[in-house]
Amino acid sequence: MNAQRAKEIYDSSENIAVQLDDGQSVWIEKVDVANGVATVQVGQSPTNTQTVGVDRLKEATH
């Protein structure tokens, strides 16, 4: 995904499922569009956060 789409998901009032490229579900906490990275919460643990390139994020398909 690109940084702009990640920002749209972050700003959305809808709950849009996002995954890392390894299939882990994540919640976008912050998007740095200029640098193309996002801080995400992995799984259900609020303390498990990672900063990843937005190219590693994808919208989950149900």
mmCIF file of C-alpha atoms in Angstrom:
data_model
loop_
_atom_site.group_PDB
_atom_site.id
_atom_site.type_symbol
_atom_site.label_atom_id
_atom_site.label_comp_id
_atom_site.label_asym_id
_atom_site.label_seq_id
_atom_site.Cartn_x
_atom_site.Cartn_y
_atom_site.Cartn_z
ATOM 1 C CA MET A 1 0.000 0.000 0.000
ATOM 2 C CA ASN A 2 1.160 3.546 -0.456
ATOM 3 C CA ALA A 3 1.529 6.163 2.275
ATOM 4 C CA GLN A 4 -1.513 8.147 1.151
ATOM 5 C CA ARG A 5 -3.785 5.076 1.386
ATOM 6 C CA ALA A 6 -2.376 4.243 4.819
ATOM 7 C CA LYS A 7 -3.213 7.814 5.923
ATOM 8 C CA GLU A 8 -6.744 7.479 4.491
ATOM 9 C CA ILE A 9 -7.263 4.283 6.488
ATOM 10 C CA TYR A 10 -5.871 5.929 9.621
ATOM 11 C CA ASP A 11 -8.177 8.944 9.184
ATOM 12 C CA SER A 12 -11.236 6.842 8.320
ATOM 13 C CA SER A 13 -14.097 6.418 10.770
ATOM 14 C CA GLU A 14 -14.555 2.911 9.374
ATOM 15 C CA ASN A 15 -12.753 -0.104 10.790
ATOM 16 C CA ILE A 16 -10.611 -1.232 7.840
ATOM 17 C CA ALA A 17 -8.654 -4.440 8.390
ATOM 18 C CA VAL A 18 -4.939 -4.143 7.627
ATOM 19 C CA GLN A 19 -2.230 -6.792 7.661
ATOM 20 C CA LEU A 20 1.536 -6.877 7.427
ATOM 21 C CA ASP A 21 3.043 -8.703 4.484
ATOM 22 C CA ASP A 22 3.534 -11.739 6.779
ATOM 23 C CA GLY A 23 -0.216 -11.946 7.478
ATOM 24 C CA GLN A 24 -0.264 -10.467 10.992
ATOM 25 C CA SER A 25 -3.232 -8.206 11.707
ATOM 26 C CA VAL A 26 -2.228 -4.666 12.620
ATOM 27 C CA TRP A 27 -3.839 -1.394 13.664
ATOM 28 C CA ILE A 28 -2.363 1.777 12.187
ATOM 29 C CA GLU A 29 -1.464 4.214 14.979
ATOM 30 C CA LYS A 30 0.450 6.844 13.008
ATOM 31 C CA VAL A 31 1.454 7.482 9.402
ATOM 32 C CA ASP A 32 4.513 9.468 8.290
ATOM 33 C CA VAL A 33 3.597 10.157 4.664
ATOM 34 C CA ALA A 34 6.817 12.066 3.933
ATOM 35 C CA ASN A 35 9.005 9.109 4.937
ATOM 36 C CA GLY A 36 6.656 6.333 3.819
ATOM 37 C CA VAL A 37 6.443 4.626 7.203
ATOM 38 C CA ALA A 38 3.687 3.797 9.650
ATOM 39 C CA THR A 39 3.636 2.921 13.330
ATOM 40 C CA VAL A 40 1.373 -0.069 13.816
ATOM 41 C CA GLN A 41 0.069 -2.094 16.736
ATOM 42 C CA VAL A 42 0.562 -5.793 16.048
ATOM 43 C CA GLY A 43 -2.282 -8.040 17.179
ATOM 44 C CA GLN A 44 -4.235 -7.115 20.317
ATOM 45 C CA SER A 45 -1.328 -5.975 22.510
ATOM 46 C CA PRO A 46 -1.079 -2.161 22.788
ATOM 47 C CA THR A 47 2.582 -2.459 23.788
ATOM 48 C CA ASN A 48 3.535 -4.423 20.663
ATOM 49 C CA THR A 49 4.173 -1.603 18.214
ATOM 50 C CA GLN A 50 6.473 -1.473 15.214
ATOM 51 C CA THR A 51 7.429 1.159 12.690
ATOM 52 C CA VAL A 52 7.277 -0.376 9.229
ATOM 53 C CA GLY A 53 7.442 0.763 5.642
ATOM 54 C CA VAL A 54 3.940 1.309 4.271
ATOM 55 C CA ASP A 55 4.861 -1.018 1.400
ATOM 56 C CA ARG A 56 4.636 -3.859 3.969
ATOM 57 C CA LEU A 57 0.967 -3.050 4.690
ATOM 58 C CA LYS A 58 -2.011 -4.432 2.795
ATOM 59 C CA GLU A 59 -5.739 -4.256 3.214
ATOM 60 C CA ALA A 60 -7.000 -7.569 4.511
ATOM 61 C CA THR A 61 -9.359 -9.489 2.298
ATOM 62 C CA HIS A 62 -12.210 -11.339 3.968
#
